[in-house]
Coordinates of C-alpha atoms (C1' of nucleotides) in Angstrom, one line a residue:
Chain A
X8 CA -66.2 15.8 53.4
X9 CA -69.3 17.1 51.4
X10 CA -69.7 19.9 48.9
X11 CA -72.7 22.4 48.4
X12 CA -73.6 20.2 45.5
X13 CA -77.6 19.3 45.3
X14 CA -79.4 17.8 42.7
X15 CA -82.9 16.5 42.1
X16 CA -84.2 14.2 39.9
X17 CA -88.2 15.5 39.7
X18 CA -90.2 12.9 37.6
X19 CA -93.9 12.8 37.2
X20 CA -95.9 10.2 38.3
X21 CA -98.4 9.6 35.1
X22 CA -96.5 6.3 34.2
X23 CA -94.0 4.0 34.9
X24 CA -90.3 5.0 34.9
X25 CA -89.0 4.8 31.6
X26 CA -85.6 4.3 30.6
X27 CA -84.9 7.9 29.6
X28 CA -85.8 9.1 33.1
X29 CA -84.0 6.4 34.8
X30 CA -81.4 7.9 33.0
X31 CA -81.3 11.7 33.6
X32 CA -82.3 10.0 37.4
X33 CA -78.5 8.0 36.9
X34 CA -77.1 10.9 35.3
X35 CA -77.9 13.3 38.9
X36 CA -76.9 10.3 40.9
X37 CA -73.8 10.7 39.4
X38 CA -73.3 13.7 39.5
X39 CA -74.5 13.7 43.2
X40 CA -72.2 10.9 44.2
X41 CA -68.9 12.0 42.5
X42 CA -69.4 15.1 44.0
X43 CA -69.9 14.1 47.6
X44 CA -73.4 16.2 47.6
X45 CA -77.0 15.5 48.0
X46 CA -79.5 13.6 45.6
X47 CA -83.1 14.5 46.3
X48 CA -86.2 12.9 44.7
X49 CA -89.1 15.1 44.0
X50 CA -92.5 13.7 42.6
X51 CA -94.2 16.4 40.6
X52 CA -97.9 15.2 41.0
X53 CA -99.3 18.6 40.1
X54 CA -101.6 17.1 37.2
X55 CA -104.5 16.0 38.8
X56 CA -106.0 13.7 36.0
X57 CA -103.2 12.2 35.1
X58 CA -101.1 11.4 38.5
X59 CA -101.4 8.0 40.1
X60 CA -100.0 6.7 43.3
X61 CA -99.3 3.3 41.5
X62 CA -97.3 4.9 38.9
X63 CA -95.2 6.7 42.2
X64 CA -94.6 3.6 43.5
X65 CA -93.2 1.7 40.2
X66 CA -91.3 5.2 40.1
X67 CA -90.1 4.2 43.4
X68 CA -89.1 0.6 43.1
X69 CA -87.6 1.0 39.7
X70 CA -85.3 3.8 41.5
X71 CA -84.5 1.3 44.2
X72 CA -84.2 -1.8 41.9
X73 CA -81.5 0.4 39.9
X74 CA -79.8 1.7 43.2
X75 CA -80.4 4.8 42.7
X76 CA -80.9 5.8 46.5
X77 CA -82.0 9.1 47.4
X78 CA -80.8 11.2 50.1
X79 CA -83.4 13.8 50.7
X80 CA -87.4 13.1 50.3
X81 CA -89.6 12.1 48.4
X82 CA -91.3 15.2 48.7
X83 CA -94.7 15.7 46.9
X84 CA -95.6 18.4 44.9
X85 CA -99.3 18.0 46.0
X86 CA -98.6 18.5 49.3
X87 CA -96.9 21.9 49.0
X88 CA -99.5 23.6 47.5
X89 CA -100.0 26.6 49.9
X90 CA -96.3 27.6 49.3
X91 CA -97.0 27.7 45.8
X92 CA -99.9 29.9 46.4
X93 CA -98.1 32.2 48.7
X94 CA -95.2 32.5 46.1
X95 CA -98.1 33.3 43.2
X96 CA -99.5 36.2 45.1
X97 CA -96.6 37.6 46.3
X98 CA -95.9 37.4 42.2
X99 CA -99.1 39.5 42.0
X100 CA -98.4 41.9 44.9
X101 CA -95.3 43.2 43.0
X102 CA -97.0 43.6 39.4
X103 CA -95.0 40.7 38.4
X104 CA -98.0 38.6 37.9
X105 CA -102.0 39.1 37.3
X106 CA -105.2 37.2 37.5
X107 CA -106.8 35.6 34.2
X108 CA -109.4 34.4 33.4
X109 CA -110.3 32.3 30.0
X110 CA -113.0 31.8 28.0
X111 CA -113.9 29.0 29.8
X112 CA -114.4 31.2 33.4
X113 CA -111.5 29.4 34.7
X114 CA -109.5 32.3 36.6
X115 CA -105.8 31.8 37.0
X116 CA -102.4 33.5 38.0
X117 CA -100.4 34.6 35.0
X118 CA -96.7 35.5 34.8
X119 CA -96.0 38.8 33.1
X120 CA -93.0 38.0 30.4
X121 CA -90.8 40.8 30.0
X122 CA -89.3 41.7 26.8
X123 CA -85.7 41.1 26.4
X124 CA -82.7 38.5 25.9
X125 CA -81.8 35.7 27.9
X126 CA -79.0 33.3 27.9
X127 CA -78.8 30.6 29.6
X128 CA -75.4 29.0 30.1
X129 CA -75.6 25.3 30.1
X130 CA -73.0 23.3 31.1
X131 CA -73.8 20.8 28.2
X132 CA -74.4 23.1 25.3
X133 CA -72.6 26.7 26.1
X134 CA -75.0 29.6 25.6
X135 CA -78.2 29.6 24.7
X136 CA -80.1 32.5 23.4
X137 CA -83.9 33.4 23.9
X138 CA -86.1 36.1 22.6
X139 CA -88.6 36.7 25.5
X140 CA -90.6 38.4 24.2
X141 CA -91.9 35.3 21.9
X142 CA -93.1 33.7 25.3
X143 CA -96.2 34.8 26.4
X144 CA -97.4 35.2 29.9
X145 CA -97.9 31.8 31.2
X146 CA -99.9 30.6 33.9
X147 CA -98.3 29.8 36.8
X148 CA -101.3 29.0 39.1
X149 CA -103.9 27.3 37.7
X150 CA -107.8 27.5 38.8
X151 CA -108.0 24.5 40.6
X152 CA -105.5 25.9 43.0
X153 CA -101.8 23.9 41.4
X154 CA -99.4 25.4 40.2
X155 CA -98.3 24.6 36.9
X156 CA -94.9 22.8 36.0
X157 CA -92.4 25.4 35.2
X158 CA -93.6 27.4 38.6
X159 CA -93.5 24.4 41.0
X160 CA -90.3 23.5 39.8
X161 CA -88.8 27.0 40.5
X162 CA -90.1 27.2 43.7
X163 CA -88.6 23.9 45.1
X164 CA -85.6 24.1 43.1
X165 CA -85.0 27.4 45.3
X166 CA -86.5 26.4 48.3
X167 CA -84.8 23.3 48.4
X168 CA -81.2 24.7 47.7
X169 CA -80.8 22.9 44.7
X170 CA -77.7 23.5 43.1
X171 CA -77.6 22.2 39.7
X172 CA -80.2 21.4 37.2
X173 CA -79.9 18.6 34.7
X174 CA -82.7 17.5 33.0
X175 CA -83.7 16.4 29.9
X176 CA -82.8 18.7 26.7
X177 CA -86.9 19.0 26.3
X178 CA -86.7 21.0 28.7
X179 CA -84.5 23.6 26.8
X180 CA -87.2 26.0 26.1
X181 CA -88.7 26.0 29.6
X182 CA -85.5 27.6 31.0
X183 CA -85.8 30.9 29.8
X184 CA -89.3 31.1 31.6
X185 CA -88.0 29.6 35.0
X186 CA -85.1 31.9 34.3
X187 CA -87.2 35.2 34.5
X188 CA -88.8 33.5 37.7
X189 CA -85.7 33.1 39.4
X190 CA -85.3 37.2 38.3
X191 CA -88.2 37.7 39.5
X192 CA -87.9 36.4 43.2
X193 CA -84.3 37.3 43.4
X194 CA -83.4 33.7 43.7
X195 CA -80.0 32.3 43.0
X196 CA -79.8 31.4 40.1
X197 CA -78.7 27.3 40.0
X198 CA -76.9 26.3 37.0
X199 CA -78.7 23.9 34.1
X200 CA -77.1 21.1 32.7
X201 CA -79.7 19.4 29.6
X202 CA -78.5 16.1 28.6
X203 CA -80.0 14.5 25.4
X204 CA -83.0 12.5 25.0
X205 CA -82.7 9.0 24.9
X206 CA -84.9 7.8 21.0
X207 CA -86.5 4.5 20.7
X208 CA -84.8 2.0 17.8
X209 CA -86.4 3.8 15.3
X210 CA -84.9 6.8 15.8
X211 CA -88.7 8.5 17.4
X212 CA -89.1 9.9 20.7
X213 CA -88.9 7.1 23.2
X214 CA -91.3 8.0 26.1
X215 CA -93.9 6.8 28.7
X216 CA -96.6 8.3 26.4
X217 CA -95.7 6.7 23.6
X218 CA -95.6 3.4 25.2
X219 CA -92.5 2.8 25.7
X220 CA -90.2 0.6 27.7
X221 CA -90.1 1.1 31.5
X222 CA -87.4 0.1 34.1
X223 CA -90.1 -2.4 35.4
X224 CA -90.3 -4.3 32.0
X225 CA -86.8 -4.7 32.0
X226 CA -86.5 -6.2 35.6
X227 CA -89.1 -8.4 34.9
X228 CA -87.4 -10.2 31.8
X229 CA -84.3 -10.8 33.4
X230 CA -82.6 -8.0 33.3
X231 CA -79.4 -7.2 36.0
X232 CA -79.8 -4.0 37.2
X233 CA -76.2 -3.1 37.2
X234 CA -76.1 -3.9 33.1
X235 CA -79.0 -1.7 32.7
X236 CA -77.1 1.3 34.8
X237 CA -74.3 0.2 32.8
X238 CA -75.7 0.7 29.1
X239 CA -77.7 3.9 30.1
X240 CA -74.4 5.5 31.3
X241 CA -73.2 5.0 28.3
X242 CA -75.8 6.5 26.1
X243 CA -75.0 10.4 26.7
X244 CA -71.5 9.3 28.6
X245 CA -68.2 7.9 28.0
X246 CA -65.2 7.3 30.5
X247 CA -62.7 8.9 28.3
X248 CA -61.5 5.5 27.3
X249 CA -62.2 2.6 25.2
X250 CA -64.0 0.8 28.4
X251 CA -67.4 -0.4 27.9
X252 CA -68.1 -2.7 31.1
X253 CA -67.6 -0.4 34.2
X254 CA -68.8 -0.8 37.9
X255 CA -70.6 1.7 39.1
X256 CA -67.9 3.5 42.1
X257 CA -65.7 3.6 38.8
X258 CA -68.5 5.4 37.2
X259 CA -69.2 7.6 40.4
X260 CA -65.8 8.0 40.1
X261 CA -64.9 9.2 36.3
X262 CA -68.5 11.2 36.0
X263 CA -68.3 14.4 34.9
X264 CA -70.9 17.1 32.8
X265 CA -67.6 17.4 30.7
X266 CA -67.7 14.1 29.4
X267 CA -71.8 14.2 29.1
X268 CA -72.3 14.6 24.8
X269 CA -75.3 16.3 23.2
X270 CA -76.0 14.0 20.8
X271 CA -79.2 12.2 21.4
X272 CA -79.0 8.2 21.5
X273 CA -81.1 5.7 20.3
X274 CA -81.9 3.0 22.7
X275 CA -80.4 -0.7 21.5
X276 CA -81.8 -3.8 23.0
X277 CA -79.0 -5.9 20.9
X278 CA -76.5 -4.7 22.7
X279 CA -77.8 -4.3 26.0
X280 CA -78.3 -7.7 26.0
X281 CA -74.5 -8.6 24.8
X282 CA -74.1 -6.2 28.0
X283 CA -76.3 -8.2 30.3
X284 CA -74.6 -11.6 29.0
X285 CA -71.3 -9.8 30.1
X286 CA -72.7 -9.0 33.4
X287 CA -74.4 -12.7 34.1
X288 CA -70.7 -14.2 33.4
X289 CA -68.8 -11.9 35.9
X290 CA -71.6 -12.7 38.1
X291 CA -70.4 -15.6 40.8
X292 CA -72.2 -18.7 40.3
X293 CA -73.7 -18.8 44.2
X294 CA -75.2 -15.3 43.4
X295 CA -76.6 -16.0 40.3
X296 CA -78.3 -19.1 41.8
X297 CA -80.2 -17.6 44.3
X298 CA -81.4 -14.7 41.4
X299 CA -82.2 -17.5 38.9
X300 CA -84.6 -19.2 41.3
X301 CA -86.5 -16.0 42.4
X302 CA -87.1 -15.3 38.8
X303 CA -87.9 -18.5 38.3
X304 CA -90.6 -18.9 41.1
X305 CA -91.8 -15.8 40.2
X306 CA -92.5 -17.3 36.9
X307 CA -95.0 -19.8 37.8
X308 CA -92.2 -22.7 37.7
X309 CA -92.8 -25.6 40.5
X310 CA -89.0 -25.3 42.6
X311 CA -90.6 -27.1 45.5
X312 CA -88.4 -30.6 44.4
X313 CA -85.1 -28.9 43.0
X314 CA -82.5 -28.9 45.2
X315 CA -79.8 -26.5 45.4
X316 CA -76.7 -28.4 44.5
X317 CA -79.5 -29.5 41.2
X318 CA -79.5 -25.1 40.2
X319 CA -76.3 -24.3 40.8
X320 CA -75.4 -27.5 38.7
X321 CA -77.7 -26.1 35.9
X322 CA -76.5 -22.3 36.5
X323 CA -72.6 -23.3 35.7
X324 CA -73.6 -25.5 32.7
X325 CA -75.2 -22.4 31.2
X326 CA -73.3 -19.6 33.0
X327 CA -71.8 -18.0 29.6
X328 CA -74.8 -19.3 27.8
X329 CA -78.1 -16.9 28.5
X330 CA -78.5 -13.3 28.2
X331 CA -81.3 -12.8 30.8
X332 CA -82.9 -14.6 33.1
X333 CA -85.9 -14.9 31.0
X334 CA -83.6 -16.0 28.4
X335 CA -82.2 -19.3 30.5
X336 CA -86.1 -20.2 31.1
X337 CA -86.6 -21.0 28.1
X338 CA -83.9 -22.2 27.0
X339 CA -83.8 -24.9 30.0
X340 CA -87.8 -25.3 29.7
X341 CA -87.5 -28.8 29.2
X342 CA -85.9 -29.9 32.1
X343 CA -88.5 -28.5 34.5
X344 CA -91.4 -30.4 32.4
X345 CA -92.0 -33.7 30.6
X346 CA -94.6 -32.0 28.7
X347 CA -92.1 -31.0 26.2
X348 CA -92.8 -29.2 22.6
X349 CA -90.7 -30.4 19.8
X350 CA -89.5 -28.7 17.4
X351 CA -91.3 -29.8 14.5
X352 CA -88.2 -28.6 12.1
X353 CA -85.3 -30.5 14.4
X354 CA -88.2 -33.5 14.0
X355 CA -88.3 -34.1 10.5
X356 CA -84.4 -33.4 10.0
X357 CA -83.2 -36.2 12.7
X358 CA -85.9 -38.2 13.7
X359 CA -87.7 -38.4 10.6
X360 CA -85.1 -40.5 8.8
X361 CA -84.4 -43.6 8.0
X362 CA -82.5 -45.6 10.3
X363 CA -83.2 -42.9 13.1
X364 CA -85.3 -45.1 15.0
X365 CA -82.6 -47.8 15.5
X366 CA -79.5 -45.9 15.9
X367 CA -81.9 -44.2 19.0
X368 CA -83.0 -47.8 20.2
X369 CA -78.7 -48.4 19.8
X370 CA -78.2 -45.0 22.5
X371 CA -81.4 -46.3 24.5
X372 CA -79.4 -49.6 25.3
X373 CA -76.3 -48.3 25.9
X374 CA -77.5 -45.8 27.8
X375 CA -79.8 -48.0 29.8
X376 CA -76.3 -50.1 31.2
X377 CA -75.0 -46.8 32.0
X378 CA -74.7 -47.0 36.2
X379 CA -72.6 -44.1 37.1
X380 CA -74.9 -41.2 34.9
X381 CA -72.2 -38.7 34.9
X382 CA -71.3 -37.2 31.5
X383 CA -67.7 -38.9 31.5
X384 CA -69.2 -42.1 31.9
X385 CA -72.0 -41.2 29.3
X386 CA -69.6 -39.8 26.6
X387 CA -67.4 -43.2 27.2
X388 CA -70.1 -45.3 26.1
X389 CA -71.7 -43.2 23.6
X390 CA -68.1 -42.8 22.0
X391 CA -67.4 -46.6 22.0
X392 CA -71.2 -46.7 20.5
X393 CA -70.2 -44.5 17.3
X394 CA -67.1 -46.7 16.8
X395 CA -69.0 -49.7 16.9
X396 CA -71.4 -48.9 14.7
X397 CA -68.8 -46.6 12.8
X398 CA -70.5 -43.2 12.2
X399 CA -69.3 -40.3 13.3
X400 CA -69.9 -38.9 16.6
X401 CA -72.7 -36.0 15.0
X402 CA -75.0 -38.6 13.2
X403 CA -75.4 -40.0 17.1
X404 CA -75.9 -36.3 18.8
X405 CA -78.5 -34.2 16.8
X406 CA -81.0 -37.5 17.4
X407 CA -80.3 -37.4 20.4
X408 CA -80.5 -33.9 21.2
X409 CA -83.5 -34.0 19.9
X410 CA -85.0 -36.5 21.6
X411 CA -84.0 -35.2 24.7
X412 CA -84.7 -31.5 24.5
X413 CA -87.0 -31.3 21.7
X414 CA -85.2 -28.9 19.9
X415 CA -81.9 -29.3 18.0
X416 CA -80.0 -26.7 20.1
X417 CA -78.7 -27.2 23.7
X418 CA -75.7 -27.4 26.2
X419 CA -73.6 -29.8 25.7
X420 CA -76.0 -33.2 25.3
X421 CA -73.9 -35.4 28.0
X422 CA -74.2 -32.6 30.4
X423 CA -77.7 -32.0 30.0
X424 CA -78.1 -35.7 30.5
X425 CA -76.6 -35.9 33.5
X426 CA -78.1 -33.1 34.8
X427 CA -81.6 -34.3 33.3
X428 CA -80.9 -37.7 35.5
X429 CA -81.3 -41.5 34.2
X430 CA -84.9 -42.1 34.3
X431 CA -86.0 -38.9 32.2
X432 CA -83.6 -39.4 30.0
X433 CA -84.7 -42.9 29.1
X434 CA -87.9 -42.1 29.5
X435 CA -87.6 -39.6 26.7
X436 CA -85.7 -41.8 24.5
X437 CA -88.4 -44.7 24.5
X438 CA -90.7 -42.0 23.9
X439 CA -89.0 -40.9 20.6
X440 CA -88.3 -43.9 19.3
X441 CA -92.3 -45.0 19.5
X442 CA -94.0 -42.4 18.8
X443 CA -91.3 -39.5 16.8
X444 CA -88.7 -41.8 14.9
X445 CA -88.9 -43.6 11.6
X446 CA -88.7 -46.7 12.1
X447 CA -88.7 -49.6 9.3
X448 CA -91.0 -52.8 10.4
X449 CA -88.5 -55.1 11.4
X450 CA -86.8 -53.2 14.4
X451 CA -90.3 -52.2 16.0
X452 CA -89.3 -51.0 19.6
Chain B
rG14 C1' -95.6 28.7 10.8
rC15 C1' -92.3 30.7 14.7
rC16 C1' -88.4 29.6 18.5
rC17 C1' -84.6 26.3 20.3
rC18 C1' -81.3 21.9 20.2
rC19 C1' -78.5 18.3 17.5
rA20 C1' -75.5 16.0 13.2
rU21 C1' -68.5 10.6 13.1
rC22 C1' -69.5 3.1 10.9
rG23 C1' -76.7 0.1 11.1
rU24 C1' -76.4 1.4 16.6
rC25 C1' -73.5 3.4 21.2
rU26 C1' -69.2 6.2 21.0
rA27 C1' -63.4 8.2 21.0
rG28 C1' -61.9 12.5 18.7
rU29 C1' -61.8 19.9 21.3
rG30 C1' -56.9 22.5 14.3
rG31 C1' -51.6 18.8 12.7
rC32 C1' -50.5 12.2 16.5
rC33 C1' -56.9 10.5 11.9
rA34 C1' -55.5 7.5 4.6
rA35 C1' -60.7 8.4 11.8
rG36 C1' -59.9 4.4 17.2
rG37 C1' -63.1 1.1 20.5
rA38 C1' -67.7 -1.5 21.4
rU39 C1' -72.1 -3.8 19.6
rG40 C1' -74.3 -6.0 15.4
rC41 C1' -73.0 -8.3 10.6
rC42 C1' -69.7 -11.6 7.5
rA43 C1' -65.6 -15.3 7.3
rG44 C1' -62.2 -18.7 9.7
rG45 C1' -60.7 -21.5 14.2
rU46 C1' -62.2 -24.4 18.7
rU47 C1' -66.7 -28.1 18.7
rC48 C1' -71.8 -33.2 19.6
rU49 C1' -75.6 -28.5 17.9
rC50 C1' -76.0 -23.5 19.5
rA51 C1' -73.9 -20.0 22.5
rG52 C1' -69.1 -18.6 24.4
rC53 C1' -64.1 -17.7 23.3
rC54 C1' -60.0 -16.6 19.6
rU55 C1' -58.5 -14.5 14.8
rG56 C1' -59.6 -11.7 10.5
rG57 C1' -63.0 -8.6 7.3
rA58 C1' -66.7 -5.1 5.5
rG59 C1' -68.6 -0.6 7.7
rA60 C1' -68.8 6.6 9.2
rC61 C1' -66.8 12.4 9.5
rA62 C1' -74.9 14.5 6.0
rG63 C1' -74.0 18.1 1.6
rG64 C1' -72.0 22.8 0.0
rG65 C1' -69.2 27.1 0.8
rG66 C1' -65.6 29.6 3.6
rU67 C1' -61.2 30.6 7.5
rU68 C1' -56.2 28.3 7.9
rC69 C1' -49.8 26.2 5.8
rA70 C1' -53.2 22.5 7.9
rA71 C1' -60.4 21.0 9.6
rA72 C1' -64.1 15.4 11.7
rU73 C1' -62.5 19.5 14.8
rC74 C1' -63.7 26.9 13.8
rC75 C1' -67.6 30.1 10.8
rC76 C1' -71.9 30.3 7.3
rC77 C1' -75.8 28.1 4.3
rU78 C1' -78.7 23.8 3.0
rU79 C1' -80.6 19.2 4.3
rG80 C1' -82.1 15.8 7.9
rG81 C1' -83.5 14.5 13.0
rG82 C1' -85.4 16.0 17.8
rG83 C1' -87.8 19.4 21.2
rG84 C1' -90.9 23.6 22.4
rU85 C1' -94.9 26.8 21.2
rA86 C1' -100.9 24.0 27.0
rC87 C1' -104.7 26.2 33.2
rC88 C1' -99.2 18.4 30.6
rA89 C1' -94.8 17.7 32.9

RNA sequence: GCCCCCAUCGUCUAGUGGCCAAGGAUGCCAGGUUCUCAGCCUGGAGACAGGGGUUCAAAUCCCCUUGGGGGUACCA
């Protein structure tokens, strides 16, 4: 079962994808899937000076990385240039169009504007009124034989059957020029659907030129691409209900222009990230192993001696813990190194104290006759320890924790001891109490 | 300047004339769970940009103002 439905999503390749064109790319996707019809993939390279191949191929693997698959393509604008001519002079044949040239010598092929109204009817925002005869003949053709943006994109859209345009709402007052092209060829005229732009946090134009966030930036700090397709949905689109975490055949399912709003969004890391936390914890634990140590070998971290059953015990200890991959390296930096970096603040609040020194050498001695290093074993004798000595269960902790990690903050501390193993965990307690603790004279270690 | 688009909690949004003294999510605040933090649970503060209309009734329709965005290229 398939409909006439085609879409494109026609980026340029002067940059990397960025997050508002991975969107309007979702947004077609979408629109393609729900409909059962075809999603092409166009790369409009027709500015020399600025089109790269490498910023087509992050285009690419950001598309794929998303799962965004394309059925048709992708075609090159820059390979298609003697239809483009052909089209232009045929423009020129019929009076529709005329040679120019500027003050600079450059001869090129102009559109003639007529004078008149046109509406557009967008799916998005209803009519749309223009006053042609405020646009002035453009160039269509350029002198170094391209053709410029709102003519290349006329001609493929036709040529290629495409069905429904939706773009970016920038793109607004470009219609009512590709509309009088369409006129002018007798095309069919497809229908235009302009979502809203997507605004960086400040509430300015988020876009590749402005250095902005791309799709790759986002992969490469741990993002899942699911949660990423997830929150950019949702920025232009709701379900029609209060659901915020939704798979994508639901999406493919529920999408419709009707539900698309006009209201541009600003783009929020905070909750993206709440997003991506949501994602990592519906994610299963075998899966999210074999992820965590690709990113983490991609970061430079030595994996050659962890074993698997080691990861996937340090995956479930901080499963609902970390927000992004990125996020879990450093929080579980210290386990990978024994170069560890305290932090000087946790320091001076529990090691810095009086008495610290010798309720540590107390945990190092317990801790020492500890055989079985699991964290029920640990917790037993580290219990009994805070009853012996009679403090309360904290005073022994935060030292510890400290010790351990180097940083006041952590799993639980008899987990990350077990998982840590025996020896580095004594290790790092001698190491404390000689060189970090206060110690008074008597108790030297 | 001219043309076009947009306007609900800080942010993303639900809402298409009565069901809205405006719902959800995130973030924030408080409490609970607890070895810290996170997570989880419970509660709280938080918005219809302003002004005119239309109507028995407006967040919802119209107009103006203001604010934001886009375009005005031999960029896309």
């Amino acid at each position: 079962m398939s409909s006439n439905v085609k879409v494109r999503f026609a980026p340029s390749p002067t940059g990397y994808l960025h997050i508002g064109g991975a969107r309007t790319a979702l947004f077609n996707w979408l629109f393609a899937r729900h409909n059962k019809g075809v999603f092409l993939l166009r790369i409009e390279d027709t500015d020399q000076q600025r089109s790269t191949e490498e910023a087509t191929q992050a285009i690419l693997d950001s598309m794929k990385w998303l799962g965004l698959d394309w059925d048709e393509g992708p075609y090159f604008q820059s390979q298609r240039l003697s239809i483009y001519k052909q089209y232009a002079e045929k423009l020129v044949e019929q009076g529709k169009a005329f040679y120019d040239t500027d003050a600079e010598g450059r001869k090129a092929i102009r559109f003639k504007m007529l004078d008149g109204v046109t509406e557009i009817n967008d799916l998005i925002h209803g009519t749309i009124t223009f006053d042609t005869s405020l646009i002035e003949d453009f160039v269509i053709l350029k002198a170094d034989g391209f053709p410029t943006y709102n003519f290349a994109c006329v001609v493929d859209d036709a040529e290629m059957g495409i069905t429904h345009i939706i773009r970016g709402d920038d793109h607004i007052s470009n219609t009512p020029k590709q509309i009088a092209l369409y006129k002018a060829f007798g095309f069919k005229m497809p229908e235009f659907a302009h979502i809203p732009m997507i605004l960086g946090e400040d509430g300015s134009r988020l876009s590749k030129r402005h250095g902005a966030t791309s799709v790759t930036d986002y992969r490469d700090k741990g993002y899942l691409p699911h949660a990423l397709v997830n929150f950019l949905a949702l920025l232009g689109w709701s379900p029609g209900n209060d659901q915020e975490i939704i798979s994508i055949s639901e999406m493919i399912e529920k999408f419709t222009l009707k539900r698309a709003n006009k209201t541009s969004a600003q783009f929020n890391n905070i909750k993206l990230d709440w997003m991506n936390g949501q994602y990592i914890k519906n994610t299963p634990v075998e899966q999210l192993t074999a992820e965590v140590k690709r990113f983490f070998e991609k970061s430079g971290i030595d994996m050659t001696k962890i074993t698997a059953g080691w990861l996937t015990n340090l995956v479930i200890l901080y499963h609902e813990r970390f927000k992004t991959f990125l996020d879990l390296q450093n929080q579980t930096r210290f386990f990978f190194t024994d170069a560890i970096e305290y932090d000087q603040a946790a320091v001076s609040k529990f090691l810095k104290k009086e008495g610290a020194g010798e309720l540590l050498k107390e945990v190092y001695a317990a801790v020492s006759q500890v055989d079985n290093f699991d964290k029920k074993t640990l917790e037993d004798s580290l219990r009994a320890l805070t009853e012996k000595l009679g403090v309360g269960f904290s005073k022994l902790a935060q030292p510890m924790r400290v010790a351990i990690t180097g940083k006041s903050v952590s799993a639980g501390i008899f987990e990350t001891m077990e998982l840590l193993g025996k020896e580095k965990t004594i290790n790092r307690l001698s190491h404390t109490i000689k060189n970090l603790c206060e110690t008074s004279e008597a108790v030297k270690f």
